[in-house]
Coordinates of N, CA, C and O in Angstrom, one line a residue:
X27 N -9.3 15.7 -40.2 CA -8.4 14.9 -39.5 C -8.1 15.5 -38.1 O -7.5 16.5 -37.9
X28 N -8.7 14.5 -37.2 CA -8.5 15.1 -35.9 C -7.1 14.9 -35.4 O -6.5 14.0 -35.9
X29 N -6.5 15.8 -34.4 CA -5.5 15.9 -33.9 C -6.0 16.6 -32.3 O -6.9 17.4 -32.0
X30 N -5.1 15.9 -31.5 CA -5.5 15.6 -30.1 C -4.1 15.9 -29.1 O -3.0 15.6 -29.5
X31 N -4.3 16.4 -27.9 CA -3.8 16.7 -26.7 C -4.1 16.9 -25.6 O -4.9 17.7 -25.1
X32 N -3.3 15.7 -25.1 CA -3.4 15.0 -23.7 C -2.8 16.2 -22.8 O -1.8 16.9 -23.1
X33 N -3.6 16.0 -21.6 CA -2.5 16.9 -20.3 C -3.6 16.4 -19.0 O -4.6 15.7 -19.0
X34 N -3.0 17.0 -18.3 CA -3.6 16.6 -16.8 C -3.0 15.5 -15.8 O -3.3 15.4 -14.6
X35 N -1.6 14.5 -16.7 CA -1.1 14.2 -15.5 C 0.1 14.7 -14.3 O 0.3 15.8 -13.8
X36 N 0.5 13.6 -14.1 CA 1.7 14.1 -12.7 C 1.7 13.3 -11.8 O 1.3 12.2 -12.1
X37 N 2.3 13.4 -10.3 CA 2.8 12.6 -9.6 C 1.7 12.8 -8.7 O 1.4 13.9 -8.6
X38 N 1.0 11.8 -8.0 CA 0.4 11.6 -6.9 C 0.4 10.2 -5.8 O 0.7 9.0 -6.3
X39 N 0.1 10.5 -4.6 CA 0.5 9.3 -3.6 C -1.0 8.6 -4.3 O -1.9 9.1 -5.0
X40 N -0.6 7.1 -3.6 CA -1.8 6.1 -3.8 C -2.9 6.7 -3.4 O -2.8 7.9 -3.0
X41 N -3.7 6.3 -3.4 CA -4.9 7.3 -3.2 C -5.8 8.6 -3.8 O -7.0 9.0 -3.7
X42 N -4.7 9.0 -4.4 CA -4.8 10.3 -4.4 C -5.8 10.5 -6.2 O -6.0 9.4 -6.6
X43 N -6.2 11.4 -6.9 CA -6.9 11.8 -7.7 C -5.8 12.6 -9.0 O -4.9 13.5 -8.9
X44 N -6.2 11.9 -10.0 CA -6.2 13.3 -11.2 C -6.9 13.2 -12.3 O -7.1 12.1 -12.7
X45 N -7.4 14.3 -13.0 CA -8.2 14.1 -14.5 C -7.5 14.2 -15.2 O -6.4 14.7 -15.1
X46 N -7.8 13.8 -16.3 CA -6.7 13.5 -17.7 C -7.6 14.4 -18.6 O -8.8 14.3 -18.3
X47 N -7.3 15.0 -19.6 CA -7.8 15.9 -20.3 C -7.4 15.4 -22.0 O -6.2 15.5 -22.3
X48 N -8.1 15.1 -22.7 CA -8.3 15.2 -24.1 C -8.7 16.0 -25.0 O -9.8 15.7 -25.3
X49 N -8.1 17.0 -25.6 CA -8.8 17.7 -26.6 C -8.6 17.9 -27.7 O -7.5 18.2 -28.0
X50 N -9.8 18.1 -28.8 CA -9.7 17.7 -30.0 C -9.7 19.1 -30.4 O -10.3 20.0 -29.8
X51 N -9.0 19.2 -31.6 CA -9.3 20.5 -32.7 C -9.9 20.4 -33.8 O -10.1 21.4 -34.5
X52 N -10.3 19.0 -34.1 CA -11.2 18.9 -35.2 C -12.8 19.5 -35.1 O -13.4 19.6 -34.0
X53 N -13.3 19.6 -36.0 CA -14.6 20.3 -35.6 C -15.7 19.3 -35.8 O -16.9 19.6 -36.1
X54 N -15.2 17.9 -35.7 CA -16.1 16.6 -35.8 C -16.2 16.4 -34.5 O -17.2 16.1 -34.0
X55 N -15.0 16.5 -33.9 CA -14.3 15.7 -32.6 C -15.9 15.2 -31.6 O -15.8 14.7 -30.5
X56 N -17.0 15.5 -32.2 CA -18.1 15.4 -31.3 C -18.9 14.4 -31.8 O -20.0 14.0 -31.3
X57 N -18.3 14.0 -32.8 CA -19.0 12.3 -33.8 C -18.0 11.4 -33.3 O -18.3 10.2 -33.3
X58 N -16.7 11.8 -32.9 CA -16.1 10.5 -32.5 C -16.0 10.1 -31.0 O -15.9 10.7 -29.9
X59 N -16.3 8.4 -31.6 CA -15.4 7.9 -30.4 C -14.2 8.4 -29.7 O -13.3 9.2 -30.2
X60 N -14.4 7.9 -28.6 CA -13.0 8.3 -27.6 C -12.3 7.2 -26.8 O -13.1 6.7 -25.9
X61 N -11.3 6.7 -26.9 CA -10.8 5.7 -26.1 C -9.4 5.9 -25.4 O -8.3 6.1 -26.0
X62 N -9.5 5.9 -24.2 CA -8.1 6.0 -23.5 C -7.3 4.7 -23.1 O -7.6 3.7 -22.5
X63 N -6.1 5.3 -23.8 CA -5.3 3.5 -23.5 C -3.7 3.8 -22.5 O -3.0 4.8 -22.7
X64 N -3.5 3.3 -22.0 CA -2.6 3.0 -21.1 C -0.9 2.0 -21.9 O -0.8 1.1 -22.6
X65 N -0.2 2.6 -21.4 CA 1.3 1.8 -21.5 C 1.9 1.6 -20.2 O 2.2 2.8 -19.9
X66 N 2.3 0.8 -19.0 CA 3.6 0.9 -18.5 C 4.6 0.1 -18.9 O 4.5 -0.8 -19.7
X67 N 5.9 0.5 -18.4 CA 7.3 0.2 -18.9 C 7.3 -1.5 -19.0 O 7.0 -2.1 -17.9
X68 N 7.6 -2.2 -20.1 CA 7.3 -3.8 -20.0 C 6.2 -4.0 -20.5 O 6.4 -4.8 -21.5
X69 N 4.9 -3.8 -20.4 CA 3.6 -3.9 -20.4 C 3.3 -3.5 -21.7 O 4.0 -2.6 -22.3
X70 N 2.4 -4.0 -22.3 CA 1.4 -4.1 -23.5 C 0.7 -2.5 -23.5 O 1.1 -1.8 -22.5
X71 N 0.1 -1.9 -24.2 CA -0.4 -0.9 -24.3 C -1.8 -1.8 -24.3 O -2.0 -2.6 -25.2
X72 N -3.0 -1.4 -23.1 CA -4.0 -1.5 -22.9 C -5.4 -0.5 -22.8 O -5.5 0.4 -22.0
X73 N -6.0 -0.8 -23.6 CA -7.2 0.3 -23.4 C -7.9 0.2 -21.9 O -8.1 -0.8 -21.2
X74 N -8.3 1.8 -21.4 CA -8.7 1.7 -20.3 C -10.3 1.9 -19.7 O -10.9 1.6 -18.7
X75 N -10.5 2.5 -20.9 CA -11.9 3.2 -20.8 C -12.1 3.7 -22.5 O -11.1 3.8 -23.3
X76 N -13.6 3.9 -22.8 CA -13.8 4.3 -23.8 C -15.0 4.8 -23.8 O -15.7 4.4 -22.9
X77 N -15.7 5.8 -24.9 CA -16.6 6.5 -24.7 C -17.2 6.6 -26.4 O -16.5 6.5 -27.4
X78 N -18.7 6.7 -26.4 CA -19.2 6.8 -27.7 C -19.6 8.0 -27.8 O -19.7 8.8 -26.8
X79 N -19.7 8.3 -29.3 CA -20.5 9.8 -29.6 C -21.5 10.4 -28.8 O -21.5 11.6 -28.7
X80 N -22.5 9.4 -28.3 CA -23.7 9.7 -27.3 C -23.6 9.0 -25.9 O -24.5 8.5 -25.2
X81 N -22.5 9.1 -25.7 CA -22.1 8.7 -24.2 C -22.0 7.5 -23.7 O -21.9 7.3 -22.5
X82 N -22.1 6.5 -24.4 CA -21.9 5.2 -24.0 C -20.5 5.1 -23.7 O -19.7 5.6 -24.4
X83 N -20.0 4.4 -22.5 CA -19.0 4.1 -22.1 C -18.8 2.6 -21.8 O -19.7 1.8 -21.8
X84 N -17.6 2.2 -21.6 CA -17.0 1.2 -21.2 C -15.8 1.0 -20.9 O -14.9 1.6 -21.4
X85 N -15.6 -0.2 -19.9 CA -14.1 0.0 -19.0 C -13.1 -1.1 -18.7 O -13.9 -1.5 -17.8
X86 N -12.4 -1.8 -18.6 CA -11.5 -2.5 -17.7 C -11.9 -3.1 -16.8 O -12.9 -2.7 -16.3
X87 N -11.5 -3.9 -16.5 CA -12.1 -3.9 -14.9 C -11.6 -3.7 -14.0 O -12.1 -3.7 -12.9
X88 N -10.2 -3.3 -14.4 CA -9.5 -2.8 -13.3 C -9.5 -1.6 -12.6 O -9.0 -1.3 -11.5
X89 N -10.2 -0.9 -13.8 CA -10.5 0.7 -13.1 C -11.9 0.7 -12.7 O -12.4 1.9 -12.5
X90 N -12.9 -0.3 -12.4 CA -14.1 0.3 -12.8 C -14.5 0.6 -11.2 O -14.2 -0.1 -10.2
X91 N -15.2 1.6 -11.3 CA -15.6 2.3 -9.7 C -14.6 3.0 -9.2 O -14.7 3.3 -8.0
X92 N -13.6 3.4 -10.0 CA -12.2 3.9 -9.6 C -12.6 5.3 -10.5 O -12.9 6.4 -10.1
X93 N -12.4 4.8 -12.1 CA -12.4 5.8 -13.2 C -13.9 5.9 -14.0 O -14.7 5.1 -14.4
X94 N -13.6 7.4 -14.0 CA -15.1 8.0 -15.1 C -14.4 8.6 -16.7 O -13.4 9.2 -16.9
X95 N -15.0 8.4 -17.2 CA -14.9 8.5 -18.4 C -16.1 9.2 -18.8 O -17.2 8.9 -18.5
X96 N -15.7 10.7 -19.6 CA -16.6 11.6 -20.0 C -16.6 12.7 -21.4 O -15.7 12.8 -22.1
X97 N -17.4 13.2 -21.5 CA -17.4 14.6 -22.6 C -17.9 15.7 -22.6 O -18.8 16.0 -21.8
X98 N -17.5 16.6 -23.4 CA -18.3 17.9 -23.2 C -17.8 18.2 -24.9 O -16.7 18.3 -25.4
X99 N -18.6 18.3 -25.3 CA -18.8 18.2 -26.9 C -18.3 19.8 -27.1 O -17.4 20.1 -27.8
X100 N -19.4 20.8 -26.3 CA -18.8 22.1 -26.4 C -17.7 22.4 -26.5 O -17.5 23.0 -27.5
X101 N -16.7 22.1 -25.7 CA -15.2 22.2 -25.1 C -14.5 21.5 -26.5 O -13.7 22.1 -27.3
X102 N -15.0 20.0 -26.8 CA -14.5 19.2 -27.7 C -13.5 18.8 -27.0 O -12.5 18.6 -27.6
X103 N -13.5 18.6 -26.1 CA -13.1 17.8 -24.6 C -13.3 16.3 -24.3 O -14.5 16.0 -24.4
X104 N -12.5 15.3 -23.9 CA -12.7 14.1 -23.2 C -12.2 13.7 -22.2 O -11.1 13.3 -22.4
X105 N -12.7 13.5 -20.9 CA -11.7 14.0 -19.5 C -11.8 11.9 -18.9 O -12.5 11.0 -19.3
X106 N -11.3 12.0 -18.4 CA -11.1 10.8 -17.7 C -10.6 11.0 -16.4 O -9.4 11.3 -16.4
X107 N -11.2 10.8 -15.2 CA -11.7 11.1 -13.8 C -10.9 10.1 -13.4 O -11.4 9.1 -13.9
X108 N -9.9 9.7 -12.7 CA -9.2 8.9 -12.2 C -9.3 8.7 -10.6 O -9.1 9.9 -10.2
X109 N -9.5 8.2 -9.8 CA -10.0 7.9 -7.9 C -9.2 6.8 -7.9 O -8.7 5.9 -8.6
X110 N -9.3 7.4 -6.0 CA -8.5 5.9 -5.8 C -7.2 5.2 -6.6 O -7.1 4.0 -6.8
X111 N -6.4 6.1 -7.0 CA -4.8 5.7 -7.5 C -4.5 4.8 -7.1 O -4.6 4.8 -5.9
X112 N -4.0 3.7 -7.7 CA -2.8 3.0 -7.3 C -1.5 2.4 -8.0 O -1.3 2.4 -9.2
X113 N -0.7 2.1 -7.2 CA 0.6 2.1 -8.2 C 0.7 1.6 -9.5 O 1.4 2.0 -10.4
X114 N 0.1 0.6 -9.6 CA -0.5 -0.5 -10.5 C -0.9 0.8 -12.1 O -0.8 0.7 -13.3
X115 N -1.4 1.8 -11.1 CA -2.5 2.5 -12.5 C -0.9 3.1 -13.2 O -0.8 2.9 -14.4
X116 N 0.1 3.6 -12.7 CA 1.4 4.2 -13.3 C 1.5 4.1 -14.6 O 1.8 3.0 -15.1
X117 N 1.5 4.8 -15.1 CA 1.5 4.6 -17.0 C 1.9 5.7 -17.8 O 2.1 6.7 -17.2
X118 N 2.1 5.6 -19.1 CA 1.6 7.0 -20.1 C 0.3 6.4 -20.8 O 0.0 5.3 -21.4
X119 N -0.5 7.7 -20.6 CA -2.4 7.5 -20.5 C -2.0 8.1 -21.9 O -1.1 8.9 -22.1
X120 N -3.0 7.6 -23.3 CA -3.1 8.3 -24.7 C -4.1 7.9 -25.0 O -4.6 6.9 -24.7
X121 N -4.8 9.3 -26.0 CA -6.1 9.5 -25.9 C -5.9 8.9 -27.4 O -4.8 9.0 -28.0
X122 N -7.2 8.1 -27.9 CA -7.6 7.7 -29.4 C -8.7 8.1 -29.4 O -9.5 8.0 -28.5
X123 N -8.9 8.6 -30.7 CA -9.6 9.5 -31.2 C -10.6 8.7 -33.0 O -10.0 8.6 -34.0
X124 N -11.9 8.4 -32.7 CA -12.1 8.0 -34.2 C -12.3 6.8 -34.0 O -13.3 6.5 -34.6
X125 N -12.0 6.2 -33.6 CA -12.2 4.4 -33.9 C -13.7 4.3 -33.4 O -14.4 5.3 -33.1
X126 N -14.1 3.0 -33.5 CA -15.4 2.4 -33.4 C -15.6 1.6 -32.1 O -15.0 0.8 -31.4
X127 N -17.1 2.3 -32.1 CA -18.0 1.5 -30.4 C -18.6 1.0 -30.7 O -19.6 1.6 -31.1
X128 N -18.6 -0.1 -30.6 CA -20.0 -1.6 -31.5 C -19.9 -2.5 -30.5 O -18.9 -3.2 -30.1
X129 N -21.3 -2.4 -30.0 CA -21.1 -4.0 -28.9 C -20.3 -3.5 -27.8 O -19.4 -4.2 -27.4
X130 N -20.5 -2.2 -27.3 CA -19.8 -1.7 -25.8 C -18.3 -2.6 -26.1 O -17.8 -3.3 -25.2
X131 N -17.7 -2.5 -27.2 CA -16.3 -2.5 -27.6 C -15.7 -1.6 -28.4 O -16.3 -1.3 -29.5
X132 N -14.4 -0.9 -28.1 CA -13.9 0.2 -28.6 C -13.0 -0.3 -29.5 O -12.1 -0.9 -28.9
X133 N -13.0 -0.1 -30.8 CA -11.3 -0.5 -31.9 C -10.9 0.8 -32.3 O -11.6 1.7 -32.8
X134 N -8.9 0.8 -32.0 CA -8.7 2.0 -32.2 C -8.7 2.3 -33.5 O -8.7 1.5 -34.3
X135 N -8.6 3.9 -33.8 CA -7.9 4.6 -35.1 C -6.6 5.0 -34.8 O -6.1 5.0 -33.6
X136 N -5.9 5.4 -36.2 CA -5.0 5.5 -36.4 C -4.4 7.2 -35.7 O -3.2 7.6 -35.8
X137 N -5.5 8.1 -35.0 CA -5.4 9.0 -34.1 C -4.9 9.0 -33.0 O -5.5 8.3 -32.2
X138 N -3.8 9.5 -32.5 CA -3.4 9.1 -31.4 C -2.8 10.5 -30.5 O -2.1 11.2 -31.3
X139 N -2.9 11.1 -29.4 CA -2.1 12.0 -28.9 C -0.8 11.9 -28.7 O -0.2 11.1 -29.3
X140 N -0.2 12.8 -27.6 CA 1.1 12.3 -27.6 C 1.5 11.6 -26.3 O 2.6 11.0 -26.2
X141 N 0.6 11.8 -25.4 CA 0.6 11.0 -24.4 C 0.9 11.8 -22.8 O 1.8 12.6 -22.8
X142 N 0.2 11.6 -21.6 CA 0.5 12.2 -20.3 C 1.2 11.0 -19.6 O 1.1 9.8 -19.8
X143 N 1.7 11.7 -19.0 CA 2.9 10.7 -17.7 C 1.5 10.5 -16.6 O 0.5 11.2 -16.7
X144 N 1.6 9.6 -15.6 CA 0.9 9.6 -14.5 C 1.7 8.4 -13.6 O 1.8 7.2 -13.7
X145 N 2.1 9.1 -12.8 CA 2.8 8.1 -11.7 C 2.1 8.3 -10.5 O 1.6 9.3 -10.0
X146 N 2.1 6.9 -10.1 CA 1.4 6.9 -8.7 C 2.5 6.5 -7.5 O 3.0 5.4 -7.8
X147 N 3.0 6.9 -6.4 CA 3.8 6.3 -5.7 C 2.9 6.1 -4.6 O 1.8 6.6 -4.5
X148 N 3.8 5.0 -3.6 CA 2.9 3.9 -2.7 C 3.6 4.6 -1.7 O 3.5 4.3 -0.5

């Protein structure tokens, strides 16, 4: 049973950059999917990116050319590269862990971190 922690956010102006960091302690964590989903205040909880065991990815469209989505199996690591901030992106970012990538579509599991802050101010 994987168990996961998020870190890497914080405050940055528009524009500006941060990586979000996921990491697994399960010793699978390198068979699963990875999907990062988004909350802001009001707002639906949205997936923003997602990643398969052999690197297949997929995104939003709102991030796309903005955010990378990646792994390092060694580490048991899942980082998500954020560019080009904008206020809009403001959320708590949580990593899912486990669910399924079929048809460049991610469905979550019941895995979830506990979540990073990321504010963007304008």
């Amino acid at each position: 049973q994987v168990q996961l922690v998020e870190s890497g956010g914080g405050l940055v102006q528009a524009g500006g950059s941060l990586r979000l960091s996921c990491a697994g302690s399960d010793s699978t964590f390198s068979s699963n999917a990875i999907g990062w989903y988004r909350q802001a205040p009001g707002k639906q909880r949205e997936l923003v990116a997602a990643i398969s065991s052999r690197g297949s990815t997929n995104y939003v469209d709102s991030v796309k050319g903005r955010f990378t989505i990646s792994r390092d199996n060694a580490k048991n690591t899942v980082y998500l590269q954020m560019n080009s901030l904008k206020p809009e992106d403001t959320a708590v970012y949580y990593c899912n862990a486990g669910g399924l990538f079929i048809g460049r579509r991610y469905f979550e599991s019941e895995y979830w971190g506990q979540g990073t802050q990321v504010t963007v101010s304008s």
